[in-house]
CSV table of C-alpha atoms in Angstrom, one decimal:
chain,number,residue,atom,x,y,z
J,871,UNK,CA,0.0,0.0,0.0
J,872,UNK,CA,1.1,3.6,-0.6
J,873,UNK,CA,2.2,5.6,2.4
J,874,UNK,CA,-0.3,8.4,1.8
J,875,UNK,CA,-2.8,9.7,-0.7
J,876,UNK,CA,-1.5,12.5,-3.0
J,877,UNK,CA,-2.1,16.0,-1.7
J,878,UNK,CA,-1.7,19.5,-3.2
J,879,UNK,CA,0.0,22.6,-1.9
J,880,UNK,CA,0.3,26.1,-3.4
J,881,UNK,CA,3.4,26.7,-5.6
J,882,UNK,CA,3.2,30.3,-6.7
J,883,UNK,CA,1.6,31.5,-10.0
J,884,UNK,CA,2.1,31.4,-13.7
J,885,UNK,CA,3.4,34.6,-15.5
J,886,UNK,CA,-0.2,35.5,-16.1
J,887,UNK,CA,-1.1,35.2,-12.4
J,888,UNK,CA,-2.9,31.8,-12.4
J,889,UNK,CA,-2.2,29.7,-9.3
J,890,UNK,CA,0.1,26.6,-9.6
J,891,UNK,CA,-0.2,23.6,-7.3
J,892,UNK,CA,2.5,21.1,-6.2
J,893,UNK,CA,1.2,17.6,-5.7
J,894,UNK,CA,3.2,15.2,-3.5
J,895,UNK,CA,3.1,11.4,-3.8
J,896,UNK,CA,4.6,9.1,-1.2
J,897,UNK,CA,5.4,5.4,-1.2
J,898,UNK,CA,6.1,2.8,1.6
J,899,UNK,CA,9.5,2.2,0.0
J,900,UNK,CA,10.6,5.7,1.0
J,901,UNK,CA,10.3,7.2,-2.5
J,902,UNK,CA,8.6,10.6,-2.7
J,903,UNK,CA,7.6,12.4,-5.9
J,904,UNK,CA,6.2,15.9,-6.4
J,905,UNK,CA,4.4,17.1,-9.6
J,906,UNK,CA,3.6,20.7,-10.6
J,907,UNK,CA,0.4,21.7,-12.5
J,908,UNK,CA,2.7,24.0,-14.5
J,909,UNK,CA,4.1,22.0,-17.4
J,910,UNK,CA,3.1,18.7,-15.6
J,911,UNK,CA,6.6,19.0,-14.3
J,912,UNK,CA,8.2,16.3,-12.1
J,913,UNK,CA,9.5,18.8,-9.6
J,914,UNK,CA,11.0,16.3,-7.2
J,915,UNK,CA,11.9,12.6,-7.1
J,916,UNK,CA,13.6,11.6,-3.8
J,917,UNK,CA,14.9,8.0,-3.8
J,918,UNK,CA,16.7,6.2,-1.0
J,919,UNK,CA,20.0,4.5,-1.5
J,920,UNK,CA,20.6,0.7,-1.1
J,921,UNK,CA,20.2,-0.7,2.4
J,922,UNK,CA,17.8,2.1,3.5
J,923,UNK,CA,20.4,4.8,3.1
J,924,UNK,CA,18.8,8.3,3.2
J,925,UNK,CA,16.9,9.5,0.1
J,926,UNK,CA,18.4,12.0,-2.3
J,927,UNK,CA,17.0,14.1,-5.1
J,928,UNK,CA,17.5,12.3,-8.4
J,929,UNK,CA,16.0,14.8,-10.8
J,930,UNK,CA,17.1,18.3,-11.5
J,931,UNK,CA,14.6,21.0,-10.5
J,932,UNK,CA,14.1,24.7,-10.1
J,933,UNK,CA,13.0,26.8,-7.2
J,934,UNK,CA,9.9,28.5,-8.6
J,935,UNK,CA,7.5,28.9,-11.5
J,936,UNK,CA,9.3,31.9,-12.9
J,937,UNK,CA,12.4,29.9,-13.5
J,938,UNK,CA,10.4,27.2,-15.3
J,939,UNK,CA,8.7,29.8,-17.4
J,940,UNK,CA,12.0,31.3,-18.6
J,941,UNK,CA,14.8,28.7,-18.4
J,942,UNK,CA,14.1,27.0,-21.8
J,943,UNK,CA,15.6,23.6,-20.8
J,944,UNK,CA,12.2,21.7,-20.3
J,945,UNK,CA,13.4,20.5,-16.8
J,946,UNK,CA,11.0,17.7,-15.7
J,947,UNK,CA,8.2,18.7,-18.1
J,948,UNK,CA,5.8,16.8,-20.2
J,949,UNK,CA,6.5,18.1,-23.8
J,950,UNK,CA,4.1,18.1,-26.8
J,951,UNK,CA,2.1,18.3,-28.9
J,952,UNK,CA,5.0,16.8,-30.7
J,953,UNK,CA,8.2,15.9,-28.8
J,954,UNK,CA,11.5,16.3,-30.5
J,955,UNK,CA,11.9,18.0,-33.9
J,956,UNK,CA,9.7,18.5,-37.0
J,957,UNK,CA,11.8,19.6,-40.1
J,958,UNK,CA,11.3,23.3,-40.9
J,959,UNK,CA,8.1,23.2,-38.7
J,960,UNK,CA,6.1,21.8,-41.6
J,961,UNK,CA,4.3,18.6,-42.5
J,962,UNK,CA,1.5,17.4,-44.8
J,963,UNK,CA,-1.3,15.4,-43.4
J,964,UNK,CA,-4.1,14.0,-45.6
J,965,UNK,CA,-3.2,16.4,-48.3
J,966,UNK,CA,-3.1,19.6,-46.2
J,967,UNK,CA,0.1,21.4,-45.4
J,968,UNK,CA,0.6,22.5,-41.8
J,969,UNK,CA,3.1,25.0,-40.3
J,970,UNK,CA,4.4,25.0,-36.8
J,971,UNK,CA,6.6,27.9,-35.5
J,972,UNK,CA,10.3,27.1,-35.7
J,973,UNK,CA,12.1,27.4,-32.4
J,974,UNK,CA,15.3,25.4,-32.9
J,975,UNK,CA,17.5,26.2,-35.9
J,976,UNK,CA,14.5,26.6,-38.2
J,977,UNK,CA,12.8,23.4,-36.9
J,978,UNK,CA,10.0,23.0,-34.5
J,979,UNK,CA,11.2,21.5,-31.2
J,980,UNK,CA,8.9,20.0,-28.5
J,981,UNK,CA,5.7,21.4,-29.9
J,982,UNK,CA,6.9,25.0,-30.7
J,983,UNK,CA,7.8,28.0,-28.6
J,984,UNK,CA,4.5,27.7,-26.5
J,985,UNK,CA,4.4,23.9,-26.0
J,986,UNK,CA,2.8,21.8,-23.3
J,987,UNK,CA,5.7,22.5,-20.9
J,988,UNK,CA,4.5,26.1,-20.6
J,989,UNK,CA,0.8,25.3,-19.9
J,990,UNK,CA,-1.2,25.1,-16.8
J,991,UNK,CA,-2.6,21.6,-16.4
J,992,UNK,CA,-5.6,20.5,-14.3
J,993,UNK,CA,-4.9,18.0,-11.5
J,994,UNK,CA,-7.0,15.4,-9.7
J,995,UNK,CA,-6.2,12.5,-7.4
J,996,UNK,CA,-6.9,9.0,-8.7
J,997,UNK,CA,-8.2,6.2,-6.6
J,998,UNK,CA,-6.5,2.8,-7.2
J,999,UNK,CA,-7.4,-0.6,-5.9
J,1000,UNK,CA,-3.8,-1.3,-5.0
J,1001,UNK,CA,-3.6,1.9,-2.9
J,1002,UNK,CA,-0.8,3.4,-5.0
J,1003,UNK,CA,-0.6,7.2,-4.9
J,1004,UNK,CA,-1.7,8.6,-8.2
J,1005,UNK,CA,-2.5,12.0,-9.7
J,1006,UNK,CA,-3.8,12.8,-13.2
J,1007,UNK,CA,-3.0,16.0,-15.0
J,1008,UNK,CA,-5.1,17.0,-18.0
J,1009,UNK,CA,-4.8,19.6,-20.7
J,1010,UNK,CA,-7.0,20.8,-23.6
J,1011,UNK,CA,-5.1,21.8,-26.7
J,1012,UNK,CA,-7.4,23.6,-29.2
J,1013,UNK,CA,-7.5,23.2,-32.9
J,1014,UNK,CA,-4.7,25.3,-34.4
J,1015,UNK,CA,-2.7,25.3,-31.2
J,1016,UNK,CA,0.9,26.2,-32.4
J,1017,UNK,CA,-0.4,25.3,-35.9
J,1018,UNK,CA,-1.4,21.7,-35.2
J,1019,UNK,CA,-4.8,20.5,-36.5
J,1020,UNK,CA,-7.5,19.2,-34.3
J,1021,UNK,CA,-8.6,19.7,-30.7
J,1022,UNK,CA,-6.6,17.4,-28.5
J,1023,UNK,CA,-7.5,16.3,-25.0
J,1024,UNK,CA,-4.4,14.9,-23.3
J,1025,UNK,CA,-3.6,13.6,-19.8
J,1026,UNK,CA,-0.6,12.2,-18.0
J,1027,UNK,CA,-1.1,10.2,-14.8
J,1028,UNK,CA,1.7,9.8,-12.3
J,1029,UNK,CA,1.4,6.7,-10.1
J,1030,UNK,CA,3.9,5.9,-7.3
J,1031,UNK,CA,3.7,2.2,-6.4
J,1032,UNK,CA,4.7,0.6,-3.1
J,1033,UNK,CA,8.0,-0.6,-4.6
J,1034,UNK,CA,9.0,2.9,-5.4
J,1035,UNK,CA,8.4,2.7,-9.2
J,1036,UNK,CA,6.9,5.7,-10.8
J,1037,UNK,CA,4.6,5.1,-13.8
J,1038,UNK,CA,3.6,7.7,-16.4
J,1039,UNK,CA,0.5,6.9,-18.3
J,1040,UNK,CA,-0.3,9.1,-21.3
J,1041,UNK,CA,-3.7,9.3,-22.9
J,1042,UNK,CA,-5.0,11.5,-25.8
J,1043,UNK,CA,-8.0,11.8,-28.1
J,1044,UNK,CA,-8.7,14.2,-30.9
J,1045,UNK,CA,-11.6,15.4,-33.1
J,1046,UNK,CA,-9.5,15.4,-36.3
J,1047,UNK,CA,-6.3,13.8,-37.5
J,1048,UNK,CA,-3.2,15.2,-35.9
J,1049,UNK,CA,0.4,14.1,-35.1
J,1050,UNK,CA,1.0,13.4,-31.4
J,1051,UNK,CA,4.3,12.5,-29.7
J,1052,UNK,CA,4.5,13.0,-26.0
J,1053,UNK,CA,7.5,12.5,-23.7
J,1054,UNK,CA,8.9,13.4,-20.3
J,1055,UNK,CA,11.9,15.6,-20.1
J,1056,UNK,CA,13.3,14.8,-16.6
J,1057,UNK,CA,17.1,15.2,-16.1
J,1058,UNK,CA,18.3,12.4,-13.9
J,1059,UNK,CA,21.3,12.4,-11.6
J,1060,UNK,CA,21.3,9.4,-9.3
J,1061,UNK,CA,24.1,10.8,-7.1
J,1062,UNK,CA,21.8,13.5,-5.7
J,1063,UNK,CA,24.4,16.1,-6.4
J,1064,UNK,CA,24.4,17.9,-9.8
J,1065,UNK,CA,27.9,19.2,-9.1
J,1066,UNK,CA,29.2,15.7,-9.7
J,1067,UNK,CA,27.5,15.4,-13.1
J,1068,UNK,CA,26.6,12.2,-14.8
J,1069,UNK,CA,29.6,11.4,-16.9
J,1070,UNK,CA,30.6,8.7,-14.4
J,1071,UNK,CA,27.2,7.1,-14.4
J,1072,UNK,CA,26.9,3.8,-16.2
J,1073,UNK,CA,24.4,3.6,-19.0
J,1074,UNK,CA,22.9,0.7,-20.8
J,1075,UNK,CA,20.5,1.2,-23.8
J,1076,UNK,CA,18.6,-1.7,-25.2
J,1077,UNK,CA,19.1,-0.8,-28.8
J,1078,UNK,CA,21.3,-2.1,-31.6
J,1079,UNK,CA,20.8,1.0,-33.7
J,1080,UNK,CA,20.3,4.8,-33.5
J,1081,UNK,CA,19.3,7.7,-35.8
J,1082,UNK,CA,22.2,9.8,-37.1
J,1083,UNK,CA,21.4,13.5,-37.4
J,1084,UNK,CA,22.3,16.4,-39.5
J,1085,UNK,CA,23.6,19.8,-38.3
J,1086,UNK,CA,20.2,20.8,-37.1
J,1087,UNK,CA,19.4,17.7,-35.1
J,1088,UNK,CA,17.1,16.0,-37.7
J,1089,UNK,CA,17.5,12.4,-38.6
J,1090,UNK,CA,19.4,11.8,-41.8
J,1091,UNK,CA,17.6,10.0,-44.7
J,1092,UNK,CA,18.0,6.3,-44.8
J,1093,UNK,CA,18.0,3.4,-42.3
J,1094,UNK,CA,19.1,3.6,-38.7
J,1095,UNK,CA,22.8,3.1,-38.1
J,1096,UNK,CA,24.2,0.2,-36.1
J,1097,UNK,CA,25.7,1.2,-32.8
J,1098,UNK,CA,28.4,-1.6,-32.8
J,1099,UNK,CA,31.9,-0.2,-32.6
J,1100,UNK,CA,30.7,3.4,-32.3
J,1101,UNK,CA,30.5,5.8,-29.3
J,1102,UNK,CA,26.8,5.1,-29.4
J,1103,UNK,CA,27.2,1.5,-28.3
J,1104,UNK,CA,25.6,1.2,-24.9
J,1105,UNK,CA,24.4,-2.4,-25.3
J,1106,UNK,CA,26.6,-3.1,-22.3
J,1107,UNK,CA,26.9,-0.8,-19.3
J,1108,UNK,CA,29.5,1.9,-20.0
J,1109,UNK,CA,30.4,5.2,-18.5
J,1110,UNK,CA,28.5,8.0,-20.2
J,1111,UNK,CA,31.7,10.0,-20.4
J,1112,UNK,CA,33.8,7.1,-21.8
J,1113,UNK,CA,33.7,8.2,-25.4
J,1114,UNK,CA,31.7,11.5,-25.3
J,1115,UNK,CA,34.8,13.4,-26.3
J,1116,UNK,CA,35.7,11.2,-29.2
J,1117,UNK,CA,36.4,12.7,-32.6
J,1118,UNK,CA,33.1,11.7,-34.2
J,1119,UNK,CA,31.0,13.7,-36.6
J,1120,UNK,CA,27.8,12.7,-34.9
J,1121,UNK,CA,29.0,13.7,-31.5
J,1122,UNK,CA,30.3,17.0,-32.9
J,1123,UNK,CA,26.9,17.8,-34.5
J,1124,UNK,CA,25.2,17.5,-31.1
J,1125,UNK,CA,28.0,18.6,-28.9
J,1126,UNK,CA,27.8,15.1,-27.3
J,1127,UNK,CA,24.8,12.8,-27.0
J,1128,UNK,CA,21.4,14.1,-28.2
J,1129,UNK,CA,20.2,11.3,-30.4
J,1130,UNK,CA,17.3,8.9,-30.7
J,1131,UNK,CA,18.1,5.2,-30.2
J,1132,UNK,CA,15.8,2.6,-32.0
J,1133,UNK,CA,14.7,0.3,-29.2
J,1134,UNK,CA,14.9,-3.4,-29.7
J,1135,UNK,CA,11.4,-4.9,-30.3
J,1136,UNK,CA,9.6,-1.8,-31.6
J,1137,UNK,CA,6.2,-0.9,-30.2
J,1138,UNK,CA,2.9,-0.7,-32.0
J,1139,UNK,CA,1.9,2.4,-34.1
J,1140,UNK,CA,0.2,5.3,-32.4
J,1141,UNK,CA,-3.4,4.7,-31.4
J,1142,UNK,CA,-3.3,0.9,-31.4
J,1143,UNK,CA,-3.0,0.2,-27.7
J,1144,UNK,CA,0.7,0.3,-27.1
J,1145,UNK,CA,0.5,-1.6,-23.8
J,1146,UNK,CA,3.4,-3.9,-24.2
J,1147,UNK,CA,6.5,-2.7,-22.3
J,1148,UNK,CA,10.1,-3.4,-22.9
J,1149,UNK,CA,13.2,-2.2,-21.1
J,1150,UNK,CA,14.7,0.9,-22.8
J,1151,UNK,CA,17.6,1.8,-20.5
J,1152,UNK,CA,19.4,1.2,-17.2
J,1153,UNK,CA,21.3,3.9,-15.4
J,1154,UNK,CA,23.6,3.3,-12.5
J,1155,UNK,CA,25.6,5.6,-10.2
J,1156,UNK,CA,28.5,3.5,-8.7
J,1157,UNK,CA,29.0,6.1,-6.0
J,1158,UNK,CA,25.6,6.0,-4.4
J,1159,UNK,CA,24.5,2.5,-5.5
J,1160,UNK,CA,21.3,3.9,-7.0
J,1161,UNK,CA,19.9,2.2,-10.1
J,1162,UNK,CA,17.2,3.4,-12.5
J,1163,UNK,CA,15.5,1.2,-15.1
J,1164,UNK,CA,13.3,2.7,-17.7
J,1165,UNK,CA,10.6,0.5,-19.3
J,1166,UNK,CA,8.3,1.8,-22.1
J,1167,UNK,CA,5.7,1.1,-24.8
J,1168,UNK,CA,7.5,3.6,-27.1
J,1169,UNK,CA,9.7,2.6,-30.0
J,1170,UNK,CA,12.5,5.2,-29.4
J,1171,UNK,CA,14.6,6.7,-26.6
J,1172,UNK,CA,16.2,10.1,-26.9
J,1173,UNK,CA,19.3,10.2,-24.8
J,1174,UNK,CA,20.5,13.8,-24.0
J,1175,UNK,CA,23.5,14.2,-21.8
J,1176,UNK,CA,22.7,17.8,-20.8
J,1177,UNK,CA,25.7,19.4,-22.6
J,1178,UNK,CA,23.8,22.6,-23.3
J,1179,UNK,CA,23.1,23.4,-19.6
J,1180,UNK,CA,25.2,26.4,-19.1
J,1181,UNK,CA,25.0,27.1,-15.3
J,1182,UNK,CA,22.8,30.1,-16.0
J,1183,UNK,CA,20.3,29.0,-13.4
J,1184,UNK,CA,20.3,27.0,-10.1
J,1185,UNK,CA,18.4,24.3,-8.4
J,1186,UNK,CA,16.4,24.3,-5.2
J,1187,UNK,CA,19.6,24.5,-3.2
J,1188,UNK,CA,21.2,27.2,-5.3
J,1189,UNK,CA,23.6,24.9,-7.0
J,1190,UNK,CA,24.3,25.9,-10.6
J,1191,UNK,CA,23.1,23.4,-13.2
J,1192,UNK,CA,26.0,23.2,-15.6
J,1193,UNK,CA,26.9,20.9,-18.5
J,1194,UNK,CA,26.3,17.2,-17.9
J,1195,UNK,CA,24.7,17.8,-14.5
J,1196,UNK,CA,21.8,15.6,-15.6
J,1197,UNK,CA,20.8,13.0,-18.2
J,1198,UNK,CA,17.5,12.8,-20.1
J,1199,UNK,CA,16.1,9.5,-21.1
J,1200,UNK,CA,13.1,10.5,-23.2
J,1201,UNK,CA,10.8,7.7,-24.3
J,1202,UNK,CA,9.1,8.7,-27.5
J,1203,UNK,CA,8.4,8.1,-31.2
J,1204,UNK,CA,11.1,9.1,-33.7
J,1205,UNK,CA,12.0,12.7,-34.6
J,1206,UNK,CA,10.3,14.2,-37.6
J,1207,UNK,CA,8.0,11.3,-38.0
J,1208,UNK,CA,5.3,13.4,-39.7
J,1209,UNK,CA,7.7,13.8,-42.6
J,1210,UNK,CA,9.1,10.2,-42.5
J,1211,UNK,CA,6.7,7.5,-43.8
J,1212,UNK,CA,9.5,5.0,-43.1
J,1213,UNK,CA,9.0,5.6,-39.4
J,1214,UNK,CA,6.2,4.3,-37.1
J,1215,UNK,CA,3.2,6.6,-37.6
J,1216,UNK,CA,2.5,9.3,-35.0
J,1217,UNK,CA,-0.9,10.3,-36.5
J,1218,UNK,CA,-3.8,10.1,-34.1
J,1219,UNK,CA,-7.3,9.9,-35.6
J,1220,UNK,CA,-10.7,10.6,-34.1
J,1221,UNK,CA,-11.6,6.9,-33.9
J,1222,UNK,CA,-8.4,6.1,-31.9
J,1223,UNK,CA,-7.0,6.9,-28.4
J,1224,UNK,CA,-3.3,7.3,-27.7
J,1225,UNK,CA,-2.2,5.2,-24.8
J,1226,UNK,CA,1.5,5.2,-23.8
J,1227,UNK,CA,3.3,4.1,-20.7
J,1228,UNK,CA,6.7,4.6,-19.2
J,1229,UNK,CA,7.8,3.1,-15.9
J,1230,UNK,CA,10.8,4.4,-13.9
J,1231,UNK,CA,11.9,1.6,-11.6
J,1232,UNK,CA,14.6,1.4,-8.9
J,1233,UNK,CA,15.8,-2.2,-8.6
J,1234,UNK,CA,18.1,-1.4,-5.7
J,1235,UNK,CA,14.9,-0.8,-3.6
J,1236,UNK,CA,13.4,-4.2,-4.1
J,1237,UNK,CA,14.7,-5.6,-0.8
J,1238,UNK,CA,13.5,-2.4,1.0
J,1239,UNK,CA,10.0,-2.6,-0.5
J,1240,UNK,CA,9.6,-6.2,0.7
């Protein structure tokens, strides 16, 4: 059973003056999560170490809504309507050309300049038969929002189980065809100290191929590239920093890792009940002993090593968030899918419902949860 039902508390206001809430979820395993109604942000995720060692904050977070509204790094937010990039902010759907404002080197990134990460979501607690703490955040995106067709009703439900695992369930319906690609943009640092960075974390990605990119971050034409023998081979646990400074054209184009891995055993297309989960990644911090495993129904994983964090803002404790202070493991469909018929479709139609699930588990807590 969960330690307590989720409960809200005031957390300032949006730039337009609307009140923001912070919902706290607690688990019998000692894990505690907090979610903001602004951007559906995962504001806190406190996880104990092995053998009941004290919990530490394992996601990067900011002190107030003003910072979230201005920082531009999507810290902890749910991003959409289309996560990742759309080439030149344009795509054709059922014969009609649509235009999304460009906000990243001429491309549309994470839904445009006014994406879901900058919206106020509605929150409500969810009752579950297993007693897990759960809160659902909902958002209405009108027809024409950032240029996307169709009115979209979207929700993400955060559920904290007794074993400490945090599940994100996404759901969306639309009144006309539209591309949808939702993801979560948490920056993980299992040490609990962003000053240490994540380059010494061990990463495993369950993918034999990835999508090489051009100079603007878009996938190159053609098939995915094998990771074998390259700096992108994380099929076995390896330090994130082991080859990040290699002389490699792909690393140079992104300034490090900011690429989409093609997960083994791809999921089903959008709208067809993507309920089957497979492991996407495992992240380990040898210093603290904390381990994170990510399971998902999505076909891709964007790994971003936080190289563009420039120390221009600080966390809750005033520590500057510099390069590589956190790592993003973004479960999602492939970048620029609306323009790539060779990729799994992201088109959601009125007779369908998008259902997607990602689970953040902490295997080192298993003995504690028992």
